[in-house]
PDB file of C-alpha atoms in Angstrom:
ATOM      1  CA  UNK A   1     -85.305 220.124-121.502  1.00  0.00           C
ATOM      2  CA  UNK A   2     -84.779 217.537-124.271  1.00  0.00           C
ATOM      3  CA  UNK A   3     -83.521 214.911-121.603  1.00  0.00           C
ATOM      4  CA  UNK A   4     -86.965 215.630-119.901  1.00  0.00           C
ATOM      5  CA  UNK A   5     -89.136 215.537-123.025  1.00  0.00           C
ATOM      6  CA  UNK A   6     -87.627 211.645-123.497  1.00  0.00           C
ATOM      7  CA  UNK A   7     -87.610 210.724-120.255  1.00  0.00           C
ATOM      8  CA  UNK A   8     -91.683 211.721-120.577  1.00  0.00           C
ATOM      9  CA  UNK A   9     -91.932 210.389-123.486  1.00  0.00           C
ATOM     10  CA  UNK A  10     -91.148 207.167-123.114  1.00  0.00           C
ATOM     11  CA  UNK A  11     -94.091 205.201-121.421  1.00  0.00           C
ATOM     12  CA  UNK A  12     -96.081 206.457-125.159  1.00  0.00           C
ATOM     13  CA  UNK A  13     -93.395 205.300-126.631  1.00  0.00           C
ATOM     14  CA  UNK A  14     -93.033 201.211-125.481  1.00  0.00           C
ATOM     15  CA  UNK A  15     -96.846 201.425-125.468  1.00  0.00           C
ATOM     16  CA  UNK A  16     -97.200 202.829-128.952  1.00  0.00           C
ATOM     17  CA  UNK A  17     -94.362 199.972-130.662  1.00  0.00           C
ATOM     18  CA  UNK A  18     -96.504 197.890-128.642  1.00  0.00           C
ATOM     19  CA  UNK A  19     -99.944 198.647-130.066  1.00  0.00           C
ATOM     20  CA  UNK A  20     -98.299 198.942-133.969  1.00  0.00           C
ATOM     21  CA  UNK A  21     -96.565 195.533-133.533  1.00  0.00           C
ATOM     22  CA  UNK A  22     -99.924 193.952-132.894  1.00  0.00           C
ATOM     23  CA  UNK A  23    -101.382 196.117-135.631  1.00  0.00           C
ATOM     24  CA  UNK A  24     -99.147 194.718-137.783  1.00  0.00           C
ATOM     25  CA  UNK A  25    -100.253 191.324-137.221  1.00  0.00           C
ATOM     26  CA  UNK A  26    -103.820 192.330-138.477  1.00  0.00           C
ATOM     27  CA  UNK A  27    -105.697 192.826-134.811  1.00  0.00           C
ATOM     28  CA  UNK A  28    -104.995 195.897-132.922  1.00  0.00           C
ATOM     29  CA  UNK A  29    -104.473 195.334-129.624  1.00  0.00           C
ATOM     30  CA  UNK A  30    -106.832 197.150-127.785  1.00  0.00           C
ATOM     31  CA  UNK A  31    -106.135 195.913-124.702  1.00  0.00           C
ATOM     32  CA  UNK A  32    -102.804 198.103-123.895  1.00  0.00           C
ATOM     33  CA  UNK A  33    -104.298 200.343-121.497  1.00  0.00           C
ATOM     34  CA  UNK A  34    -105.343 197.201-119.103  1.00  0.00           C
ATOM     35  CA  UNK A  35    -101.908 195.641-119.580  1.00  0.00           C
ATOM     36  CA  UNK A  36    -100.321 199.458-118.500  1.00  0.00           C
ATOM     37  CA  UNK A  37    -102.513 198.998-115.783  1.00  0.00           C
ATOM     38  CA  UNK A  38    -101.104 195.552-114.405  1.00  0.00           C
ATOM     39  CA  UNK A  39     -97.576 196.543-115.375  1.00  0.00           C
ATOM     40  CA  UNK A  40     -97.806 199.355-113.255  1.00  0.00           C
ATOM     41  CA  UNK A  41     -99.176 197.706-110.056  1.00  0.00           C
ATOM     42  CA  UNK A  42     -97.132 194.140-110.374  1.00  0.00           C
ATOM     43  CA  UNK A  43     -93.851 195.831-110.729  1.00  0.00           C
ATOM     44  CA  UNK A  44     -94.630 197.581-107.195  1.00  0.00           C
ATOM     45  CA  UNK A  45     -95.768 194.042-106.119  1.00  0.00           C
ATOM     46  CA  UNK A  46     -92.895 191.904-107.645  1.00  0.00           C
ATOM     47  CA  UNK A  47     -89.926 195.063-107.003  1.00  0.00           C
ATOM     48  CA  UNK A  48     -91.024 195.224-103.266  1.00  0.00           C
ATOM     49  CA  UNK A  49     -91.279 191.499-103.026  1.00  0.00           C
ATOM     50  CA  UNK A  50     -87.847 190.592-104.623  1.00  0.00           C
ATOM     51  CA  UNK A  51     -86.263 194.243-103.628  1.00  0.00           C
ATOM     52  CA  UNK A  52     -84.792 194.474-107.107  1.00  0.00           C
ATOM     53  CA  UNK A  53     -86.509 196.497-109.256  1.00  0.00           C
ATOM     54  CA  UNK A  54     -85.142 194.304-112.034  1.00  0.00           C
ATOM     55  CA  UNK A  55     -86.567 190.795-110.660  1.00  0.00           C
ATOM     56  CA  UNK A  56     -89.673 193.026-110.560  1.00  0.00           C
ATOM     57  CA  UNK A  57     -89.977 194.080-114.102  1.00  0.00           C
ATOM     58  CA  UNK A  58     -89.142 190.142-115.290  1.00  0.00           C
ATOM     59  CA  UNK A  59     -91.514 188.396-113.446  1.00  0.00           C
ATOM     60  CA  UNK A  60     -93.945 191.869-114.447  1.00  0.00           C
ATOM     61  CA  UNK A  61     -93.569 191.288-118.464  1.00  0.00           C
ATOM     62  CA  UNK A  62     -93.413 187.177-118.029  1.00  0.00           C
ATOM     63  CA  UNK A  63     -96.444 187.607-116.460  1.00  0.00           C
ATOM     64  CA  UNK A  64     -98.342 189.962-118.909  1.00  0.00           C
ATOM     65  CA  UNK A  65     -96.737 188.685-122.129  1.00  0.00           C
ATOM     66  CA  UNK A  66     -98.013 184.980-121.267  1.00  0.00           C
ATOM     67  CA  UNK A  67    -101.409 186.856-120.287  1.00  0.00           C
ATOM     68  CA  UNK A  68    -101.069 188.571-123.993  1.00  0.00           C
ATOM     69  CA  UNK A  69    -100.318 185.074-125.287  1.00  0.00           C
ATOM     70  CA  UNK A  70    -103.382 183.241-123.915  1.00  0.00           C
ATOM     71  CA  UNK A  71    -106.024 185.696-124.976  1.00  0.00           C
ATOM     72  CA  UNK A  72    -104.858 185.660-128.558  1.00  0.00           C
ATOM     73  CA  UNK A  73    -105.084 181.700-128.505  1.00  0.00           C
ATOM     74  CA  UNK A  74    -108.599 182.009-126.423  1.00  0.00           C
ATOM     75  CA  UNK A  75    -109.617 184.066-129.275  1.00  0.00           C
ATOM     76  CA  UNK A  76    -108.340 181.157-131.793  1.00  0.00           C
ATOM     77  CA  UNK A  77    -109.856 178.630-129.626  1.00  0.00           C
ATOM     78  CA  UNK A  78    -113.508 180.145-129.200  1.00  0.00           C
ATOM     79  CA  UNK A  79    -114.016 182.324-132.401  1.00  0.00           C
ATOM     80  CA  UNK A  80    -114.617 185.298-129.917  1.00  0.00           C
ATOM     81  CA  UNK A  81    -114.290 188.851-131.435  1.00  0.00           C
ATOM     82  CA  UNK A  82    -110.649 190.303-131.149  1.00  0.00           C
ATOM     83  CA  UNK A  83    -111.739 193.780-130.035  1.00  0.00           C
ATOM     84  CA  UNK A  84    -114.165 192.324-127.477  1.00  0.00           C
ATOM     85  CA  UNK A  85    -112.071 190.366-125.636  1.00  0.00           C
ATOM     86  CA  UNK A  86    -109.316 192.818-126.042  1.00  0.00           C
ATOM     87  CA  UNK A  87    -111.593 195.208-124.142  1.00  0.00           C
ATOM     88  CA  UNK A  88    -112.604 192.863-121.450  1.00  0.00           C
ATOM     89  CA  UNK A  89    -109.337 192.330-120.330  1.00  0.00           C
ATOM     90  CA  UNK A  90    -109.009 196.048-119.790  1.00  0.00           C
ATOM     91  CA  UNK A  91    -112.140 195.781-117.957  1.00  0.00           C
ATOM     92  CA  UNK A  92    -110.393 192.442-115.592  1.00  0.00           C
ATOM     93  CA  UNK A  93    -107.485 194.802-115.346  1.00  0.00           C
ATOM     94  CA  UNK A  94    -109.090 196.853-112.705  1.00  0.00           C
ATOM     95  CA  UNK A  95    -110.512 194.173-110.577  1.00  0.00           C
ATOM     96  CA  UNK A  96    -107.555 192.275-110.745  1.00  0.00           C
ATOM     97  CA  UNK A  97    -105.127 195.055-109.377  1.00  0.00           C
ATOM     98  CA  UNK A  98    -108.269 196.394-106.438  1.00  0.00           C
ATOM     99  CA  UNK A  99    -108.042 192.977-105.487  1.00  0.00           C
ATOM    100  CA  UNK A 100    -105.010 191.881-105.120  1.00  0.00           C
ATOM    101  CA  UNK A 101    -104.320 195.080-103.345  1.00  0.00           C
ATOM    102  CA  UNK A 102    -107.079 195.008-101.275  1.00  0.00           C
ATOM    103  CA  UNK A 103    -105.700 191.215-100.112  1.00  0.00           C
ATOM    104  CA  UNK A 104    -101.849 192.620 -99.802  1.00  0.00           C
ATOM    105  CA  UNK A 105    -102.248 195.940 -98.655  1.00  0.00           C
ATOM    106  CA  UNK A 106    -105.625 196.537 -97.443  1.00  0.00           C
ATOM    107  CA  UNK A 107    -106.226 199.453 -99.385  1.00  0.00           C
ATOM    108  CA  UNK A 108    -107.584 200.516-103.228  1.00  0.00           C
ATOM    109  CA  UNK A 109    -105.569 203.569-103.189  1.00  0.00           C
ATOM    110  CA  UNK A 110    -101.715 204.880-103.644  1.00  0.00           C
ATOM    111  CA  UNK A 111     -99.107 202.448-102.447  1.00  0.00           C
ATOM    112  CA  UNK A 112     -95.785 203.920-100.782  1.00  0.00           C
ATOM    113  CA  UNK A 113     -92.908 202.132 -99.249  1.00  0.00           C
ATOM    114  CA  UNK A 114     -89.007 203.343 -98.539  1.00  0.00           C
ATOM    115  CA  UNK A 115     -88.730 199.611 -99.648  1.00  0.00           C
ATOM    116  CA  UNK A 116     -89.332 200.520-103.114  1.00  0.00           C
ATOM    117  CA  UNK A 117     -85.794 200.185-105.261  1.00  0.00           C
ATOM    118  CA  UNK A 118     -84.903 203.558-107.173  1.00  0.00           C
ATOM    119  CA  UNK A 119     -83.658 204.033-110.797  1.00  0.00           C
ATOM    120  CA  UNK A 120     -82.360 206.598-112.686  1.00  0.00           C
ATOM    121  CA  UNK A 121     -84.746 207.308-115.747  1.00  0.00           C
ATOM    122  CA  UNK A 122     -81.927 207.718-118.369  1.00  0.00           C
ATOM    123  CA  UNK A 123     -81.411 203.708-118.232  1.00  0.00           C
ATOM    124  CA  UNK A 124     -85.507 204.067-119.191  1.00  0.00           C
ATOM    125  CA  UNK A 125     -84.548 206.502-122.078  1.00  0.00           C
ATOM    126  CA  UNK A 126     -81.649 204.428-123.685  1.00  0.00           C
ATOM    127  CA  UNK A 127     -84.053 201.380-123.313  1.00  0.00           C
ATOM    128  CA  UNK A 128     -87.092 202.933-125.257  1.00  0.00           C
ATOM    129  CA  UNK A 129     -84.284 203.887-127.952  1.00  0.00           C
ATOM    130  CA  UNK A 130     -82.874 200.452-127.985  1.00  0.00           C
ATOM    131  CA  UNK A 131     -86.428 198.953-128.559  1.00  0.00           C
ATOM    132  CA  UNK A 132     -87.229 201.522-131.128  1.00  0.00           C
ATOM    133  CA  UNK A 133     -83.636 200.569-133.057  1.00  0.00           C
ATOM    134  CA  UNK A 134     -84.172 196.844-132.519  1.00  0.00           C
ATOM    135  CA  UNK A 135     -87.723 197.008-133.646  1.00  0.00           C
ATOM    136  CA  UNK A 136     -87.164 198.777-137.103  1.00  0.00           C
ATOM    137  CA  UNK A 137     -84.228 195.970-137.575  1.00  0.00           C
ATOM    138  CA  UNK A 138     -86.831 193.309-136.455  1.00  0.00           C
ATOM    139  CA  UNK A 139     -89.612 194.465-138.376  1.00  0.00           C
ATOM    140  CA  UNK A 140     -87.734 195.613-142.081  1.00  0.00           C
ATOM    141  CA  UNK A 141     -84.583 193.602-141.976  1.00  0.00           C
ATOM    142  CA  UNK A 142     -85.351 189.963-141.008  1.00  0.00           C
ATOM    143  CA  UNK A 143     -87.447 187.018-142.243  1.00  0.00           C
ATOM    144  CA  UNK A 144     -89.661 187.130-139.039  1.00  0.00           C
ATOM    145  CA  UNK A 145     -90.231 190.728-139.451  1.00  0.00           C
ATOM    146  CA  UNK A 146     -91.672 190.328-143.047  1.00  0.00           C
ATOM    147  CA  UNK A 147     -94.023 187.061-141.713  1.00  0.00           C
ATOM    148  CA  UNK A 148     -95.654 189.619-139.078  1.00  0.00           C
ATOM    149  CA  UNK A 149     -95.932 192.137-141.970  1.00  0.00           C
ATOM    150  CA  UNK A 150     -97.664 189.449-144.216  1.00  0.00           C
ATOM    151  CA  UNK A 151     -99.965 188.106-141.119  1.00  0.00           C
ATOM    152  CA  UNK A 152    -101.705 191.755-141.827  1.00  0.00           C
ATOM    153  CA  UNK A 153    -101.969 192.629-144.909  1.00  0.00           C
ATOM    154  CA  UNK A 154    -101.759 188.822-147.297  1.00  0.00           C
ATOM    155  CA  UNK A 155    -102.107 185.935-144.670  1.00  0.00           C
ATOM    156  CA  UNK A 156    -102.528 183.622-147.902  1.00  0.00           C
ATOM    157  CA  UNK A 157     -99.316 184.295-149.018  1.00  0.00           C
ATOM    158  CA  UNK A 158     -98.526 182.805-145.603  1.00  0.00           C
ATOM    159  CA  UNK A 159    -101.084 180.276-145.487  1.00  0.00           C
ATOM    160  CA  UNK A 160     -99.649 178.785-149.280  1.00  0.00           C
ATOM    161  CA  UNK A 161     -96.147 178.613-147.390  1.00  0.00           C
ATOM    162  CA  UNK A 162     -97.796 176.500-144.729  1.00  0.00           C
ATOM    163  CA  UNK A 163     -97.678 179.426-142.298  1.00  0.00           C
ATOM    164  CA  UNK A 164    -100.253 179.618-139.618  1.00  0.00           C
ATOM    165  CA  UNK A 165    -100.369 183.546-139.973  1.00  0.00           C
ATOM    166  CA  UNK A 166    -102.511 183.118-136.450  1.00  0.00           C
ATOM    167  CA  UNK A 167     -99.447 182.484-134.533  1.00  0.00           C
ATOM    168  CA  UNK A 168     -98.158 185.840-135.341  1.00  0.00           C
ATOM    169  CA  UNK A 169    -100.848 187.369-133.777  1.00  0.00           C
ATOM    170  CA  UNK A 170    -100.516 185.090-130.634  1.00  0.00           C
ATOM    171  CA  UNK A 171     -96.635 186.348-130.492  1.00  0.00           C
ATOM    172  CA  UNK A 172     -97.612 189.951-131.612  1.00  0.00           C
ATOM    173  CA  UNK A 173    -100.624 190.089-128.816  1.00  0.00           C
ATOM    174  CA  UNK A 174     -97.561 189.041-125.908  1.00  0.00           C
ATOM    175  CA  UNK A 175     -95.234 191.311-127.636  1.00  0.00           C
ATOM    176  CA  UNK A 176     -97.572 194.275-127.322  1.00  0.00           C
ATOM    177  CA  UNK A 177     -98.811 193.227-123.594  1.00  0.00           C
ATOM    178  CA  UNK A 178     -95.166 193.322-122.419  1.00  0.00           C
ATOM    179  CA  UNK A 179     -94.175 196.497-123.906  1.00  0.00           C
ATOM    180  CA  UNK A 180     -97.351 198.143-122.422  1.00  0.00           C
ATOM    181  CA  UNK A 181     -96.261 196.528-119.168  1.00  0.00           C
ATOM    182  CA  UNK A 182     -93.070 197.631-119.136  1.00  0.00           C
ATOM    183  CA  UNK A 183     -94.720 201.225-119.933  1.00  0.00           C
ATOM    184  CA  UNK A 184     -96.774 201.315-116.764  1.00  0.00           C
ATOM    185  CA  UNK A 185     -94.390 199.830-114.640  1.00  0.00           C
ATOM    186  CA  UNK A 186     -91.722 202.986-115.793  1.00  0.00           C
ATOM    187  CA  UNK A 187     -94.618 204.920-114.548  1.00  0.00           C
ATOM    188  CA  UNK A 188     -94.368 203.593-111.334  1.00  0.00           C
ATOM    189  CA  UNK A 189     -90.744 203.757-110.559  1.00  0.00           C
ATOM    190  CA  UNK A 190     -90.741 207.297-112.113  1.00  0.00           C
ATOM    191  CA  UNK A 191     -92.973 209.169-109.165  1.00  0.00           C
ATOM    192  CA  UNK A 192     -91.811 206.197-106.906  1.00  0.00           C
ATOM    193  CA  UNK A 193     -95.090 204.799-105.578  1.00  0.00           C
ATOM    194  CA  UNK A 194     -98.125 202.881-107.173  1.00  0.00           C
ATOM    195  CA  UNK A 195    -101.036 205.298-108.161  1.00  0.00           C
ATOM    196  CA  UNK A 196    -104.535 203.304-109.368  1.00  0.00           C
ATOM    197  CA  UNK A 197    -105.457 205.442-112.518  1.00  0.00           C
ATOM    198  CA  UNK A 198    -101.742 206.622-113.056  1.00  0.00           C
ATOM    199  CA  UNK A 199    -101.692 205.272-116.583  1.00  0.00           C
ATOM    200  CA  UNK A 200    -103.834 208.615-117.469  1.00  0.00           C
ATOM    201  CA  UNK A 201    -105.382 206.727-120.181  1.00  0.00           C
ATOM    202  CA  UNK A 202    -101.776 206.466-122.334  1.00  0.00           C
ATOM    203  CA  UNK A 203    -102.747 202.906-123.393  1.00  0.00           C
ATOM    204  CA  UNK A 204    -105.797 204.323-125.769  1.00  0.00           C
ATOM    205  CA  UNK A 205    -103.529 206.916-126.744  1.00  0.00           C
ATOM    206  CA  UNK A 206    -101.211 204.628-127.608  1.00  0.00           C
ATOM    207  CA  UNK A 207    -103.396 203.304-129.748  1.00  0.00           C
ATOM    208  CA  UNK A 208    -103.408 206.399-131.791  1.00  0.00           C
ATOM    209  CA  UNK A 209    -100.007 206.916-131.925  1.00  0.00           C
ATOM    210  CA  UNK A 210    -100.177 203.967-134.444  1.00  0.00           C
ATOM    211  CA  UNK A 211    -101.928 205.683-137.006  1.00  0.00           C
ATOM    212  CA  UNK A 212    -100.056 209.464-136.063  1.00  0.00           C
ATOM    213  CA  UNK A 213     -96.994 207.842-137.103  1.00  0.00           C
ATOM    214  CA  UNK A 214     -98.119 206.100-140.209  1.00  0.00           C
ATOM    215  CA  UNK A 215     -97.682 202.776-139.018  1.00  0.00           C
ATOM    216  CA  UNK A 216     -93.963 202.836-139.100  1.00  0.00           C
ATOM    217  CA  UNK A 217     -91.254 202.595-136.324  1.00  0.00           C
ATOM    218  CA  UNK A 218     -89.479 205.693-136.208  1.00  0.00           C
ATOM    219  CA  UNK A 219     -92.931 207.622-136.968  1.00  0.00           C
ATOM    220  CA  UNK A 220     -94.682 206.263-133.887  1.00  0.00           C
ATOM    221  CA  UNK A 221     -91.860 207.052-131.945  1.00  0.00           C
ATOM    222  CA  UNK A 222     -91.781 210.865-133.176  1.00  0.00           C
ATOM    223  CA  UNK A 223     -95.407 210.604-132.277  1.00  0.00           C
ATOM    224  CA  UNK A 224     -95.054 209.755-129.008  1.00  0.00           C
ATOM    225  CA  UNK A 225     -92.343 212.228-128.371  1.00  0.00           C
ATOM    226  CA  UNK A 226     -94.616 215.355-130.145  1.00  0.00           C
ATOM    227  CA  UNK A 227     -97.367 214.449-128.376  1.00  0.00           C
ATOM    228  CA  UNK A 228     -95.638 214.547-124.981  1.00  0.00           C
ATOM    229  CA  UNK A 229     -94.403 217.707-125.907  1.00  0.00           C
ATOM    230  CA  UNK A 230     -97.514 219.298-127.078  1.00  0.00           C
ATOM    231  CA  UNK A 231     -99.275 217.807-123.571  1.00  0.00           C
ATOM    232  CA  UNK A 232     -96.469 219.646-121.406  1.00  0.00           C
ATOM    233  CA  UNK A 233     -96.971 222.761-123.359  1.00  0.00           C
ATOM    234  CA  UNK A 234    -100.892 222.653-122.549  1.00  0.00           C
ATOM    235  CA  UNK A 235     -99.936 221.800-119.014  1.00  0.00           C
ATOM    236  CA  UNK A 236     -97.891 224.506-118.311  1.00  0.00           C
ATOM    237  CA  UNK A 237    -100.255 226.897-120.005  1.00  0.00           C
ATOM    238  CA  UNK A 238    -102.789 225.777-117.457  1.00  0.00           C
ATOM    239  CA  UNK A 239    -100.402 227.959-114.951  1.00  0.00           C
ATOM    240  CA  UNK A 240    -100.908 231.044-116.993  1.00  0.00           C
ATOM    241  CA  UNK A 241    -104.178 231.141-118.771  1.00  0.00           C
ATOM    242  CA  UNK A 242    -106.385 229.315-115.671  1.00  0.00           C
ATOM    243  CA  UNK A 243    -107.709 226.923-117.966  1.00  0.00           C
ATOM    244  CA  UNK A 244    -110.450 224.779-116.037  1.00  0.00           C
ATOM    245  CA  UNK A 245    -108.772 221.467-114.423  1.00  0.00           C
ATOM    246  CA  UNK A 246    -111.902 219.268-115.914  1.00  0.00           C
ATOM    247  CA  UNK A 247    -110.205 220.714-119.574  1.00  0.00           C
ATOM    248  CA  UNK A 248    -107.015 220.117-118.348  1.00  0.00           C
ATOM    249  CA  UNK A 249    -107.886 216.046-117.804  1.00  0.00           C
ATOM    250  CA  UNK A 250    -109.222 215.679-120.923  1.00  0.00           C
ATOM    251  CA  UNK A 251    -106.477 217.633-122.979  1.00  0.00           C
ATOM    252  CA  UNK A 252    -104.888 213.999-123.446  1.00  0.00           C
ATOM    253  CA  UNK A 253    -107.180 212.927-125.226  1.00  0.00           C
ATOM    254  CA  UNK A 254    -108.362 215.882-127.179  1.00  0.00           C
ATOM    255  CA  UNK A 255    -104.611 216.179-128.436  1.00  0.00           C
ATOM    256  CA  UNK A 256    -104.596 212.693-129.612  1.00  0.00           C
ATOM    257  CA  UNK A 257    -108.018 213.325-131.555  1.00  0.00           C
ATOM    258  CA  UNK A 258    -106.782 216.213-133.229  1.00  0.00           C
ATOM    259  CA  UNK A 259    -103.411 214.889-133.952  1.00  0.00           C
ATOM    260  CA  UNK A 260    -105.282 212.178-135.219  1.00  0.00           C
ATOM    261  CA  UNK A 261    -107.501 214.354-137.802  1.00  0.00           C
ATOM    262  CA  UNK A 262    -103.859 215.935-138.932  1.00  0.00           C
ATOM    263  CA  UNK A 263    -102.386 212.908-139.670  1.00  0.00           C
ATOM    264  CA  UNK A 264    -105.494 211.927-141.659  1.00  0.00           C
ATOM    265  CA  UNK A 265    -105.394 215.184-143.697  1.00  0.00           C
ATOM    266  CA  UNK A 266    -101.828 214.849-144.819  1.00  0.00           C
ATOM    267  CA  UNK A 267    -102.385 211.320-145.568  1.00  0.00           C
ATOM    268  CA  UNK A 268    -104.310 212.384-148.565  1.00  0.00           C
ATOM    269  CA  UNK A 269    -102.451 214.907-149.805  1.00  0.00           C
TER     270      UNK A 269
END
């Protein structure tokens, strides 16, 4: 039970350390669900390419992080808005994985091959709990963790130390674009095939998770891991009490709002 509740778990979870690493920089990266998105389909793309799930996953979060990268220094370059161009690239997401599927496979729809390498989704669980570990250390324990920190919340502070606090953001935005690659593609090698729309909409909830954890490591995690387990409970009680399926697709998202509200509520206390 609890190894399944991890091994669930932890797309929400790389996503979510994702999203508050960016946060932390002072612009949310909005953009996570698009990045799931292209995790998911290039680690089909790269793993059945390479036939190593591994060489699949590198070239996957090289990819994406330098993707992350760029549209944090467009941003710089242009004065766009963050959130805008965050949202657009969800938007390019889409066409970019019809398309390239559509060229490769001839089809917009699920992708199957015997050719796809296997895993076994504990190595996924003690990787999520590595990243968690080696994020708190990161983020509380070293000079480059207090620099992101003070990108956020005092960029002067930086920008007196001859700082760019900008760059922070560039690294946070690739950070947070790998991590939510590296989510979607563990969606892919965990039912074994490439589904357009798997991601299920965990890159907005991973959003959330920031802010249901109290912007801290270990709470985001916890977050991720209640949430899963509060979304399985629903599910199965779909079985019992015939809730509608149109309820049932939005109970993601309806969980994430209320756990949001909660949070919010025992904030102020």
């Amino acid at each position: 039970m609890i190894y399944t509740l991890l091994t669930a778990s932890v797309p929400l979870i790389l996503a979510g350390l994702g999203a508050m690493i960016s946060d932390f920089s002072g612009y949310l990266a909005v953009f996570l669900e698009g990045a799931m998105m292209l995790g998911s389909f290039f680690v089909w793309v790269f793993s059945i390419w390479s036939g190593s799930i591994f060489v699949g996953f590198i070239i996957t979060l090289l990819i994406t992080g330098l993707m992350g990268w760029l549209l944090s220094r467009f941003i710089r370059w242009t004065g766009a808005n963050p959130f805008v161009a965050a949202l657009a690239l969800n938007i390019a997401a889409l066409g970019i994985t019809e398309t390239i599927s559509v060229l490769l496979y001839n089809t917009k729809g699920v992708l199957r091959s015997p050719r796809f390498p296997a895993i076994n989704g504990i190595w996924f669980v003690v990787l999520a709990v590595a990243l968690v570990f080696l994020a708190y250390w990161v983020i509380y324990h070293t000079p480059l963790g207090l620099r992101l920190r003070a990108s956020g919340r005092s960029p002067e502070v930086l920008l007196q130390r001859g700082i760019d606090p900008v760059r922070y953001r560039d690294g946070a935005w690739a950070v947070a674009a790998m991590l939510a690659a590296l989510a979607g593609g563990v969606l892919t090698v965990k039912i074994g095939a490439y589904a357009p729309g798997g991601t299920n909409g965990q890159g907005w909830i991973a959003l959330v998770m920031v802010y249901l954890g109290f912007r801290n490591v270990g709470g985001v995690a916890l977050a991720a891991v209640v949430f899963t387990l509060i979304e399985r409970v629903g599910i199965e009680a779909q079985a019992v009490l015939a809730i509608p399926s149109t309820l049932l697709l939005g109970l993601p998202s309806l969980l994430a709002l209320l756990l949001y509200i909660l949070s919010q509520l025992l904030r102020k206390e």
